[in-house]
Coordinates of C-alpha atoms in Angstrom, one line a residue:
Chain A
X1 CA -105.7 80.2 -60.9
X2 CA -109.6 80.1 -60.4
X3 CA -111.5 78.0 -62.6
X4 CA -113.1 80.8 -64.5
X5 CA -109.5 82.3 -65.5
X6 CA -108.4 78.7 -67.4
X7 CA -111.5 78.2 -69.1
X8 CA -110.6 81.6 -70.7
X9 CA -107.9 80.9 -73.4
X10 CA -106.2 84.3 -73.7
X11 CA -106.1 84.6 -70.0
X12 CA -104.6 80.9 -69.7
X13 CA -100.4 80.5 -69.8
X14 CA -98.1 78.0 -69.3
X15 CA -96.2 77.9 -65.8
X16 CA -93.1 75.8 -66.3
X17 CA -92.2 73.0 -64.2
X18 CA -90.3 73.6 -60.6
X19 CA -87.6 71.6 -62.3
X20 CA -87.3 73.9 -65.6
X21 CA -87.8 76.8 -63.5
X22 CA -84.5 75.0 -61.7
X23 CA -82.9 74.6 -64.8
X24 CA -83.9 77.8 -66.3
X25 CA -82.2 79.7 -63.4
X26 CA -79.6 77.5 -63.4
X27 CA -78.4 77.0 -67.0
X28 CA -77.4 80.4 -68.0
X29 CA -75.2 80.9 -65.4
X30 CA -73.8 77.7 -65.5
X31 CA -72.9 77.9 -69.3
X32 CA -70.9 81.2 -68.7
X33 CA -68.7 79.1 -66.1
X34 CA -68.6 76.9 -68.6
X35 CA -66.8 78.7 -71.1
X36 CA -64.2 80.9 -68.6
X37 CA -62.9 77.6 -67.6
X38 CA -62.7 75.9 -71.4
X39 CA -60.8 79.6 -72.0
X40 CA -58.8 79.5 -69.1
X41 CA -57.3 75.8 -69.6
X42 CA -56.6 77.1 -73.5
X43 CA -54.3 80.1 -72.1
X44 CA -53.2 78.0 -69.2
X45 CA -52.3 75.0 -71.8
X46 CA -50.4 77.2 -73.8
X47 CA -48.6 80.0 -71.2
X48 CA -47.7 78.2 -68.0
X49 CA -45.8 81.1 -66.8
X50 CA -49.0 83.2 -66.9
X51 CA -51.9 81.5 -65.4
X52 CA -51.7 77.6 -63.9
X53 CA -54.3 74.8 -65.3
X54 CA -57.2 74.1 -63.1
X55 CA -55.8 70.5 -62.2
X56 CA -52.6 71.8 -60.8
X57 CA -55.0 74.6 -58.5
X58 CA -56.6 71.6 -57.4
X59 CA -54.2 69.4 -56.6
X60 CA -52.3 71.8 -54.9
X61 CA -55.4 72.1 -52.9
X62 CA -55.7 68.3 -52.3
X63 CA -52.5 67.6 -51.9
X64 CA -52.0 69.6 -48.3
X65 CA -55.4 70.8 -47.4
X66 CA -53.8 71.5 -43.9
X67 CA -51.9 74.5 -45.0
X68 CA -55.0 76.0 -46.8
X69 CA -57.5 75.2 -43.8
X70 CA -54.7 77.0 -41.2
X71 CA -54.2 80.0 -43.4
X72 CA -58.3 80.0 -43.7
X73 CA -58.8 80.3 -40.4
X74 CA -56.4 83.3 -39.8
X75 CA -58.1 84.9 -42.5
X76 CA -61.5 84.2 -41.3
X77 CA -59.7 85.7 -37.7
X78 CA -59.5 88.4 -39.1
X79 CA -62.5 88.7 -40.6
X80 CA -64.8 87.9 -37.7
X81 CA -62.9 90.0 -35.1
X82 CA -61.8 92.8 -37.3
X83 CA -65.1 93.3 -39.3
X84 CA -66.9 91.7 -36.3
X85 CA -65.8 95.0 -34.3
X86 CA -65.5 98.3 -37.4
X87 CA -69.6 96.5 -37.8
X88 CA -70.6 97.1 -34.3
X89 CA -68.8 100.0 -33.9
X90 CA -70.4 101.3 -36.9
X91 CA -73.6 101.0 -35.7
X92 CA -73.3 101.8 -32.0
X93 CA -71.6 105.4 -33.7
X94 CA -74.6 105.7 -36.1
X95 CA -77.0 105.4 -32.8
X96 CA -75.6 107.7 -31.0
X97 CA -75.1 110.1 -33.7
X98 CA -78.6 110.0 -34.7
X99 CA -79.5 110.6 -30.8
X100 CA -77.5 113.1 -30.1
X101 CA -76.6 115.1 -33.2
X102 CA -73.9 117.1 -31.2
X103 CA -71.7 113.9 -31.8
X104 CA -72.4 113.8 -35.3
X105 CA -71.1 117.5 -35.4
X106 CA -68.4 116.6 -33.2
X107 CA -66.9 113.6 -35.1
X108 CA -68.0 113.2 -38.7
X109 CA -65.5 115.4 -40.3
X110 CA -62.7 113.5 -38.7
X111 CA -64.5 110.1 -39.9
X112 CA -64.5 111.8 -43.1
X113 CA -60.8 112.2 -43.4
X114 CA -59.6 108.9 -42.0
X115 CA -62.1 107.7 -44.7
X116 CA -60.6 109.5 -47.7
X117 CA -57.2 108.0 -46.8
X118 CA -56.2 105.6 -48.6
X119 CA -56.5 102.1 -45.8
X120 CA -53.3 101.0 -47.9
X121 CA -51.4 103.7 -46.7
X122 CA -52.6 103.7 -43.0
X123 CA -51.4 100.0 -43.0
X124 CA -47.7 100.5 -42.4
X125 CA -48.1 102.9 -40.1
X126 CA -50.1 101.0 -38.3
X127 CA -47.8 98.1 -37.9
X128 CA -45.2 100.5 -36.7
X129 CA -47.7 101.5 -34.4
X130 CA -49.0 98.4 -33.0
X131 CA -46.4 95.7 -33.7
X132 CA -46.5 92.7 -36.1
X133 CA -49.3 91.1 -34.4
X134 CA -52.8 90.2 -35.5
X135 CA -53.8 94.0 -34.0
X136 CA -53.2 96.0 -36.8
X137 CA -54.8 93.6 -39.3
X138 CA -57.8 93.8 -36.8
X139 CA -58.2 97.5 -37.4
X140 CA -57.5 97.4 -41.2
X141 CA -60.4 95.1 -41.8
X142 CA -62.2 96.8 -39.0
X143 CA -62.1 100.4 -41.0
X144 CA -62.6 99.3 -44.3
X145 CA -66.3 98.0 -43.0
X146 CA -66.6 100.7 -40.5
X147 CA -68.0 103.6 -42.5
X148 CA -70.5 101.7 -45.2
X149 CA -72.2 99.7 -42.0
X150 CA -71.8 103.9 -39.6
X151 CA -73.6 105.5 -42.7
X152 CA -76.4 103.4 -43.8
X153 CA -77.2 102.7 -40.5
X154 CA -77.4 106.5 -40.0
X155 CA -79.7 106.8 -42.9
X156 CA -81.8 104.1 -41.1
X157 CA -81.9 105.6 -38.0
X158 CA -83.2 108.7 -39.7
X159 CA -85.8 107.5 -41.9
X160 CA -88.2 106.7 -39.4
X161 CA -91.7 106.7 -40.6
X162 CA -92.7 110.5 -39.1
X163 CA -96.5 109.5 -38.5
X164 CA -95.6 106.9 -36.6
X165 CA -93.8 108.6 -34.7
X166 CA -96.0 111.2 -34.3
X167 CA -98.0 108.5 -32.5
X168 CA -95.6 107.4 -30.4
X169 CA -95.2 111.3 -29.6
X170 CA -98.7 111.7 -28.4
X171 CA -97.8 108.5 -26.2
X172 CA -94.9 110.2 -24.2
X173 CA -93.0 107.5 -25.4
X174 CA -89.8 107.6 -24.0
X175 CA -86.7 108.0 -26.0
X176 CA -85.8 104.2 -25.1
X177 CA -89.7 102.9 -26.1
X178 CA -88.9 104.9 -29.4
X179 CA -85.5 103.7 -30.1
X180 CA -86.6 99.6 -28.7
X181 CA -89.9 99.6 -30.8
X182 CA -89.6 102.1 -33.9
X183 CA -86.2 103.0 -35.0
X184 CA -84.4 100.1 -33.9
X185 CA -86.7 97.8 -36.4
X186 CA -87.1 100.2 -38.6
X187 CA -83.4 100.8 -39.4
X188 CA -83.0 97.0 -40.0
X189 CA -83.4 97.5 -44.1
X190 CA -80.0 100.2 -44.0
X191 CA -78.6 97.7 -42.1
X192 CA -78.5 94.6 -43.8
X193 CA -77.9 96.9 -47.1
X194 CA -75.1 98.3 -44.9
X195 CA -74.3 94.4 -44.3
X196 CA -74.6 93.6 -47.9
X197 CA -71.4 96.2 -48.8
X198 CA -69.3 95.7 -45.5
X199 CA -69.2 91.9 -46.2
X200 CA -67.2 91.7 -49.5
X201 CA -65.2 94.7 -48.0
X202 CA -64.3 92.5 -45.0
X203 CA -62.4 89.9 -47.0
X204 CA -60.6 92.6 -49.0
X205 CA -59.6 94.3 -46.0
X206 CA -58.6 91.2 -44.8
X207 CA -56.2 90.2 -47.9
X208 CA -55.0 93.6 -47.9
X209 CA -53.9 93.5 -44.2
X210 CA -52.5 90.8 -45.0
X211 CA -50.3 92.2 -47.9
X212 CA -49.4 95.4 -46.3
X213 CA -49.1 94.5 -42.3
X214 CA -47.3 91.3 -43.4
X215 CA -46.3 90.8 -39.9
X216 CA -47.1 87.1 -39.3
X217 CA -46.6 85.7 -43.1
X218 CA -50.3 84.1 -41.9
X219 CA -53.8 83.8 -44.0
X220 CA -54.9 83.7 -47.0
X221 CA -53.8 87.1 -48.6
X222 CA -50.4 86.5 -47.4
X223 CA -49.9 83.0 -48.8
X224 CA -51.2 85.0 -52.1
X225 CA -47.8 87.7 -51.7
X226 CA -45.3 85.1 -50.7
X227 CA -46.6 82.1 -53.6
X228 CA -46.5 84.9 -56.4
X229 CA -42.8 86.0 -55.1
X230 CA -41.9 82.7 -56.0
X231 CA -44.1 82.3 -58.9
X232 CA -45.8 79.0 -57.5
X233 CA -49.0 80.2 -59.1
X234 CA -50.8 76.9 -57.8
X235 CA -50.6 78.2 -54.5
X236 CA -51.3 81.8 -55.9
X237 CA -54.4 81.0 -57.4
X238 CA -56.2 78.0 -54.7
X239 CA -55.6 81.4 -52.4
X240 CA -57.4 83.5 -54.7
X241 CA -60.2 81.0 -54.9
X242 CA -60.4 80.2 -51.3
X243 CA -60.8 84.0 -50.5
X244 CA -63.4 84.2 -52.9
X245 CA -64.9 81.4 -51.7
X246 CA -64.9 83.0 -48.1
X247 CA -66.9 86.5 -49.7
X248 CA -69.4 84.1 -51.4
X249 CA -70.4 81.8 -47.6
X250 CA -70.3 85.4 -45.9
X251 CA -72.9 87.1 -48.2
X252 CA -74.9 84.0 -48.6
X253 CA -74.5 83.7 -44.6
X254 CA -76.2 87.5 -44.5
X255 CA -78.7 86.9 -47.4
X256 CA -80.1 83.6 -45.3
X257 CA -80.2 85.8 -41.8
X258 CA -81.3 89.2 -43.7
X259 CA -84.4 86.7 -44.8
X260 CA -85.2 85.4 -41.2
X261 CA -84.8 89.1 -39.9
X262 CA -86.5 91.3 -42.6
X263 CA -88.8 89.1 -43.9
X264 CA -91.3 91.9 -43.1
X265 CA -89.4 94.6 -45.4
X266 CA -90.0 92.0 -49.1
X267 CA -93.8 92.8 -49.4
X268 CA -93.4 89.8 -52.6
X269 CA -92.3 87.3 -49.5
X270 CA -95.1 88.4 -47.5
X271 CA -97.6 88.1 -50.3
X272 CA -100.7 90.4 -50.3
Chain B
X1 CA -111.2 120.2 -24.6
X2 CA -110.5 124.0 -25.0
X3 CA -108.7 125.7 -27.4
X4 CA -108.3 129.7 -26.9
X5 CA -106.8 132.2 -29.4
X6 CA -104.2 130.2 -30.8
X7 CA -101.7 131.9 -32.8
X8 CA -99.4 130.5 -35.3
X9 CA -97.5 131.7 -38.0
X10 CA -94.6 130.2 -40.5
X11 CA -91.7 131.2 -42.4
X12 CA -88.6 134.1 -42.3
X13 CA -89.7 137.9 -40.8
X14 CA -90.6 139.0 -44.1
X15 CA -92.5 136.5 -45.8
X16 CA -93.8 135.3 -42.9
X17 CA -97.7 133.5 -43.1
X18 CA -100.0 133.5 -40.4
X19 CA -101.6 130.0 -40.4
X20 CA -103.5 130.2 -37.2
X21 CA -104.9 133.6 -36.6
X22 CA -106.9 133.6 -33.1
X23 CA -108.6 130.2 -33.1
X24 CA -110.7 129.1 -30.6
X25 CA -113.1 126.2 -30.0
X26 CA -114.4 123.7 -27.4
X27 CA -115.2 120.4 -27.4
X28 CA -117.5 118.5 -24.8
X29 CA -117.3 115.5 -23.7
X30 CA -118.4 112.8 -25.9
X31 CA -118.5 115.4 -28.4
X32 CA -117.5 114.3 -32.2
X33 CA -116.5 117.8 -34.2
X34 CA -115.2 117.7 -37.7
X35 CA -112.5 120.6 -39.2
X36 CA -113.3 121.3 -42.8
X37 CA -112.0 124.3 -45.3
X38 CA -110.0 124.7 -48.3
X39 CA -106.4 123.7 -48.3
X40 CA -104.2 126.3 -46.3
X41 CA -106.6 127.1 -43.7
X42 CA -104.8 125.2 -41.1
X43 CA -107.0 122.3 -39.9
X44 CA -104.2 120.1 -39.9
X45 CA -101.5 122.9 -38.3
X46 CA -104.7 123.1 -35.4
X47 CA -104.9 119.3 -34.9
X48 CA -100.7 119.3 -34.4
X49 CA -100.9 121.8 -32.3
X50 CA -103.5 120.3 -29.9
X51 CA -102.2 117.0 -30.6
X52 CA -98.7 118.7 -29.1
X53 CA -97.1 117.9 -32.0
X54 CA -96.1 121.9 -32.5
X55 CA -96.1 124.4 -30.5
X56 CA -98.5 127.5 -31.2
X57 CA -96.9 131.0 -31.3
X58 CA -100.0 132.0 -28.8
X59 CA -103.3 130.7 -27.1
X60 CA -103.7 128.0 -25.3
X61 CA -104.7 124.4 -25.6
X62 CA -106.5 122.8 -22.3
X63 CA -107.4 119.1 -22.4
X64 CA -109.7 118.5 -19.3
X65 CA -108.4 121.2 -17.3
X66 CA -104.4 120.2 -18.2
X67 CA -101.9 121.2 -20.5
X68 CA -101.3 119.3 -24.0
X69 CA -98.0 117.8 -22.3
X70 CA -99.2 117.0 -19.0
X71 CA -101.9 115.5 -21.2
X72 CA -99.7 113.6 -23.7
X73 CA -97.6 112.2 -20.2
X74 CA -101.0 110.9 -18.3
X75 CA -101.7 109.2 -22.8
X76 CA -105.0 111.6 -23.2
X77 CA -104.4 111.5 -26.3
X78 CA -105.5 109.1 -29.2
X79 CA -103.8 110.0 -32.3
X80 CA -104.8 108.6 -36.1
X81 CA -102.8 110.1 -38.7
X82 CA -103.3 110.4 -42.4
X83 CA -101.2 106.7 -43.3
X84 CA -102.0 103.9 -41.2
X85 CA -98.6 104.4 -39.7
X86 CA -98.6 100.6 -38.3
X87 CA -95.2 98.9 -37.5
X88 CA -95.3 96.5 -40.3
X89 CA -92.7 94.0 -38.2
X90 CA -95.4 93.9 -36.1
X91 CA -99.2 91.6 -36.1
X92 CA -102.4 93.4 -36.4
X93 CA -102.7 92.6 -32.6
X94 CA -99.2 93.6 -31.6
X95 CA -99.9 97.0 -32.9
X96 CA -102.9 97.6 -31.3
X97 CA -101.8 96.7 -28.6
X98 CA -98.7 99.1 -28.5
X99 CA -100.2 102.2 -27.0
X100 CA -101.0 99.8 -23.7
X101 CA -97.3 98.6 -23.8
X102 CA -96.0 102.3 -23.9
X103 CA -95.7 104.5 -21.5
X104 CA -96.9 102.3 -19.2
X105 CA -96.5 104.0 -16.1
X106 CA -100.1 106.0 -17.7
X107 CA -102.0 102.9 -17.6
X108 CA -103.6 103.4 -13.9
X109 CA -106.6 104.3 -13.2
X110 CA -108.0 104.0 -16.6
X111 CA -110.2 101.1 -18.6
X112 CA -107.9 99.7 -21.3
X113 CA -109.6 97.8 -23.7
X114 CA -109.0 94.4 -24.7
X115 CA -107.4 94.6 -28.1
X116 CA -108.7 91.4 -29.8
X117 CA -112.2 92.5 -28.4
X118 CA -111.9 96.0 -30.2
X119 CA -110.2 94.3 -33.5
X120 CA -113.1 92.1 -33.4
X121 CA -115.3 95.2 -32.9
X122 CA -113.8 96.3 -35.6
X123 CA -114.5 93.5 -37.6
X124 CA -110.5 92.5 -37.7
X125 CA -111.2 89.8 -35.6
X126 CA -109.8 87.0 -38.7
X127 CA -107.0 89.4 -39.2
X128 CA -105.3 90.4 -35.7
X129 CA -102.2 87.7 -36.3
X130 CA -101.8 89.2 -39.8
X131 CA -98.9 91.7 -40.5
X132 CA -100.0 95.1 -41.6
X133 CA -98.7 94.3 -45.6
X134 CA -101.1 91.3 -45.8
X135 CA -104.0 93.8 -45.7
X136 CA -106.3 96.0 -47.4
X137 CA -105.9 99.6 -47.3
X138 CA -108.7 100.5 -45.7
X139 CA -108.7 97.5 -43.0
X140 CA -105.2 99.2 -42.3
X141 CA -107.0 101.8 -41.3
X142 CA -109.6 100.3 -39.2
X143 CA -106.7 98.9 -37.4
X144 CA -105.0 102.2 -36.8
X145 CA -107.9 103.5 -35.3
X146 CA -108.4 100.7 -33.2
X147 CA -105.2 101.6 -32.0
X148 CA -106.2 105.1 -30.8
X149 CA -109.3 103.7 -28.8
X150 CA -107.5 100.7 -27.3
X151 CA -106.1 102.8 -24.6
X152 CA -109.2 104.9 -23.5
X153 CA -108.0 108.3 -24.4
X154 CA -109.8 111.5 -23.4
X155 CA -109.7 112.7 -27.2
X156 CA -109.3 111.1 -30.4
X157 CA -107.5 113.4 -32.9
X158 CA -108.1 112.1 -36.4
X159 CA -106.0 113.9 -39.5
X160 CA -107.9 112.8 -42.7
X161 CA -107.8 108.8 -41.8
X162 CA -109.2 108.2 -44.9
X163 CA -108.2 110.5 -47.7
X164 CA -106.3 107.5 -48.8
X165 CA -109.0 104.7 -49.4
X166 CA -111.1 105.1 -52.8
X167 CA -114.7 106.4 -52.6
X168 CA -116.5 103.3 -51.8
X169 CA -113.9 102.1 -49.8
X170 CA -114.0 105.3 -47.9
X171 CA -117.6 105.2 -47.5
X172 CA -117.3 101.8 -45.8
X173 CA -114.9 102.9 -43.3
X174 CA -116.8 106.0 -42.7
X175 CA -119.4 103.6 -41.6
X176 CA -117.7 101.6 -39.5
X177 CA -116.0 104.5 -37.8
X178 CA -119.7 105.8 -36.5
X179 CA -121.1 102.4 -35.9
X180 CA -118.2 102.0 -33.3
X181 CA -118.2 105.8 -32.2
X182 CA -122.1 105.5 -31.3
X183 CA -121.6 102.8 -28.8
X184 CA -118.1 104.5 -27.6
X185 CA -118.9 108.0 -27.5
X186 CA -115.5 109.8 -27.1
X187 CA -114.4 113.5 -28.1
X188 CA -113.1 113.2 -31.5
X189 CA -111.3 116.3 -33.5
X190 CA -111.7 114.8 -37.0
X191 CA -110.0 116.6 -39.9
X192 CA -111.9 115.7 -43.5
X193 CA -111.6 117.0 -47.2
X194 CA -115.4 115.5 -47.3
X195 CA -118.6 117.2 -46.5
X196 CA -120.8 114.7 -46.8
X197 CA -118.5 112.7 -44.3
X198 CA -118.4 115.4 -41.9
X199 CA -122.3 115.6 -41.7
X200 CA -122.6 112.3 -41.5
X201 CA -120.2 111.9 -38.5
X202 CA -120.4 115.1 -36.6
X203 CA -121.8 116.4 -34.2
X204 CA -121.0 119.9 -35.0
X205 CA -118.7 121.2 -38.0
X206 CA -116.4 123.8 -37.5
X207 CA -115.7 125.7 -41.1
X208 CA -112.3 127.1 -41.5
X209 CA -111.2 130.2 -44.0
X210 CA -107.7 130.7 -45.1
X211 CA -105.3 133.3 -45.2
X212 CA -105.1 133.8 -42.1
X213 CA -106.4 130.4 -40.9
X214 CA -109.2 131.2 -38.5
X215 CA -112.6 129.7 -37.7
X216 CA -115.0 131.2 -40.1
X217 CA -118.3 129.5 -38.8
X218 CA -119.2 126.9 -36.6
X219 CA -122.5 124.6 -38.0
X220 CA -124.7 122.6 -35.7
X221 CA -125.8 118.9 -37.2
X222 CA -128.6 118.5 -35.2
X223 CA -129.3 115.1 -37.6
X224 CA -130.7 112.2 -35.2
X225 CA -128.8 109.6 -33.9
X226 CA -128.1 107.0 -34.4
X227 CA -127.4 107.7 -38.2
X228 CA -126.8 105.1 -41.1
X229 CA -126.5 105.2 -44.3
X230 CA -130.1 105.8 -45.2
X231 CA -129.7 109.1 -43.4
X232 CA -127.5 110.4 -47.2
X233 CA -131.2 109.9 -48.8
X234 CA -132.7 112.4 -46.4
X235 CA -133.7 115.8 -47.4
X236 CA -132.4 117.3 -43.8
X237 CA -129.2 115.7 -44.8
X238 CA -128.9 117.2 -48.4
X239 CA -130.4 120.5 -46.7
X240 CA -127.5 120.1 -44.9
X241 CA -125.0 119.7 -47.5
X242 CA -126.5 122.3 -49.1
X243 CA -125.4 124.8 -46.6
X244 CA -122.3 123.7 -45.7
X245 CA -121.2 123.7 -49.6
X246 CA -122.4 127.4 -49.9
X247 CA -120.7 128.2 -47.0
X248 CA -117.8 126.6 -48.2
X249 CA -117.9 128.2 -51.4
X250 CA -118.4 131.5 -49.7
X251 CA -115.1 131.3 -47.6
X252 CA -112.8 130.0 -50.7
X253 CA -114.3 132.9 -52.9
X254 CA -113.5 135.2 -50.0
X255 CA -109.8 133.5 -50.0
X256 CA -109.7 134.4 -54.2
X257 CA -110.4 138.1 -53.7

């Protein structure tokens, strides 16, 4: 603030302190956890048979972190191959739709109606298709991410800024300069949004895989089925918290790499 | 550059609107000519088409002797749109640079321009490692129409660079624009909303009616150069205005009939 804006009294106000500013953010939030966990250990306390008390979730935990860290990894398998792939295919399909529109034409209705049906049902069938490996779990995570990441990246694709490409069309660009320097870039905001919705939907697909193409008895969801069969809700819930735990890392993952890549796109970060 | 008879018309058999009715026009080399008229006389449907951005119905569009796309291929072409239209992932300098970097294979046998001599030219010189979002408006502009002289294009095509900026704003860039054209005399096709802008940049003004679009007169500035500022306070400049206003007038009351 200049010096003539603080010898003004109406125009002078107070900025708090980084560490109020901390606690300020910080507090609210914290508070609400606060009072889920008081309320949980009440009804816990009280109804064993319903939900487990927080100890017994973490001793469970501490008491064979092997088993959690194996199941983990399978999960996170899963997640990196299967999402890895529906992500990329998602956006190599969204390129080539939006460069040649015949394929759009060609496949979007069918996308359409694998889309509307139910993953939970294609499961099975899939398992009967593929066998009991990791393969079918692969292609239920893989389609649950597929379409979000194929149609925002579409909508990226397509909402190229028309006068500058109208410059690059005086240019003779070619369709590769145009693609490599203006949509490719350009697309990066419907990306990471895309990003933003396939990453929680990885880890449900995931867990769901798990449930449906048991297959294995591996991972995370599927140490959720088989504890709740046998009513060890411990185990039950240190799953639950580990795969939310894995969907937290993963979107703070993308909001750290969506800030190195599209710093450009947050005019606030840039600062005028 | 030549433009004969070009034709163009819009919309379904029925309701169809002729936007371009026979317009023709040349522009010399070195030659600076400014499109003005009321909204829906085509100016900017003209500067597309020669800019190869549409195709005309009819006519023909020559840019030293070749064809708008054998023109566009060899980068003849310097376009500055009505937005900036800079890659903001990019610096200042990156995007000014871009038209060398594309379509490379165009580059022989012309004089490309340094780019952080033309932003300095400019008067971008603190700004060319700056992104497009950390600057003002109108120095966005500047920037984008350093871009269309960086590569030494036969024309310059401009569509209303600065309808965008505020008044004085405007003014300033105005200024800046014929400071640099004066010591880089190129053709320019400049569309404007503004009369006094078109006097004070032109070489010659071509005056379009509507309804059909077509080239209702074409007005000589015969004004000295080079011109500043103090030329507004002249009376050959308000003489000027004068006319071209009436004139103006003229064609949007013909439009009203």
């Amino acid at each position: 603030m200049s010096d003539a804006m603080t010898a003004n009294p109406v125009q002078t106000r107070k900025t708090a302190s980084p560490v109020a500013r901390l606690v300020g953010s910080w507090l609210p939030p914290a508070v609400t956890f606060v009072i889920v966990a008081v309320l949980w250990q009440v009804v816990a306390l009280n109804n064993p048979y319903v939900l487990p008390t927080l100890e017994s979730v973490g001793n469970s935990m501490a008491s064979d972190p092997h088993m959690y860290w194996a199941n983990m990894l399978v999960t996170c398998q899963e997640i990196v191959i299967g999402a890895g792939a529906g992500i990329l295919f998602g956006f190599l399909l969204a390129v080539a739709m939006s460069e040649l529109p015949i394929i759009e034409k060609a496949v979007m209705p069918l996308i359409v109606v694998i889309m509307v049906t139910p993953v939970v049902a294609i499961a099975p069938a899939l398992v009967v298709a593929f066998g009991f490996g990791m393969l079918p779990k692969y292609i239920v995570t893989g389609l649950v991410v597929f379409f979000p990441m194929l149609v925002n990246s579409l909508a990226g694709l397509r909402d190229v800024d028309q006068k500058a490409l109208d410059v690059f069309k005086t240019l003779h660009a070619s369709r590769w300069e145009t693609f490599r320097d203006l949509r490719l870039p350009g697309c990066m905001p419907f990306v990471f949004a895309g990003l933003r919705i396939a990453m929680p939907l990885a880890v449900v697909g995931a867990a769901v895989a798990e449930f449906v193409a048991a297959g294995q008895q591996a991972g995370l969801g599927s140490l959720v089925t088989i504890s709740a069969a046998q009513a060890n809700l411990p185990v039950t819930w240190a799953s639950i918290a580990l795969l939310c735990l894995l969907g937290v890392v993963l979107v703070s993952l993308l909001a750290l790499l969506r800030k190195r890549v599209l710093w450009w796109s947050d005019a606030d970060v840039i600062g005028r | 550059m030549q433009v004969s008879n070009i034709t163009k018309s819009f919309g379904p058999d029925e309701a169809r609107v002729t936007v371009l009715n026979g317009v023709s026009l040349t522009i010399r080399k070195g030659e600076f000519v400014s499109l003005i008229g009321p909204s829906g006389c085509g100016k900017s449907t003209l500067l597309k088409v020669v800019a190869g951005l549409s195709d005309a119905d009819g006519g023909s569009v020559s840019i030293n002797g070749k064809s708008v796309a054998e023109a566009a291929r060899r980068k003849a072409i310097g376009l500055v749109p009505q937005s900036p239209a800079l890659l903001p992932w990019r610096t200042i300098l990156d995007n000014v640079s871009l038209p060398i970097k594309i379509n490379p294979a165009a580059n022989a046998g012309r004089t490309l321009r340094d780019p952080k001599e033309i932003l300095t030219s400019f008067g971008l010189g603190k700004a060319m490692d700056r992104y497009p979002a950390q600057l003002s408006g109108g120095m966005q502009q500047r920037a984008a129409i350093a871009r269309a002289f960086v590569f030494d294009p036969d024309i310059l095509l401009m569509d209303e660079p600065f309808s965008a900026l505020d008044e004085m704003n405007r003014d300033q860039q105005r200024m800046g624009l014929l400071d640099f054209w004066q010591s880089n005399q190129k053709s320019v096709l400049f569309v404007t909303h503004s009369v006094p802008e078109a006097i004070m940049l032109s070489d010659r003004i071509v005056l379009m009616a509507a309804h059909p679009g077509r080239i209702a007169e074409i007005i000589d500035v015969d004004l000295p150069r080079p011109r500043n500022e103090a030329l507004y306070a002249t009376d050959a400049f308000r003489d000027l205005e004068g006319y071209v206003r009436n004139a103006l007038r003229k064609v949007m009351e013909a439009a009203h009939v």
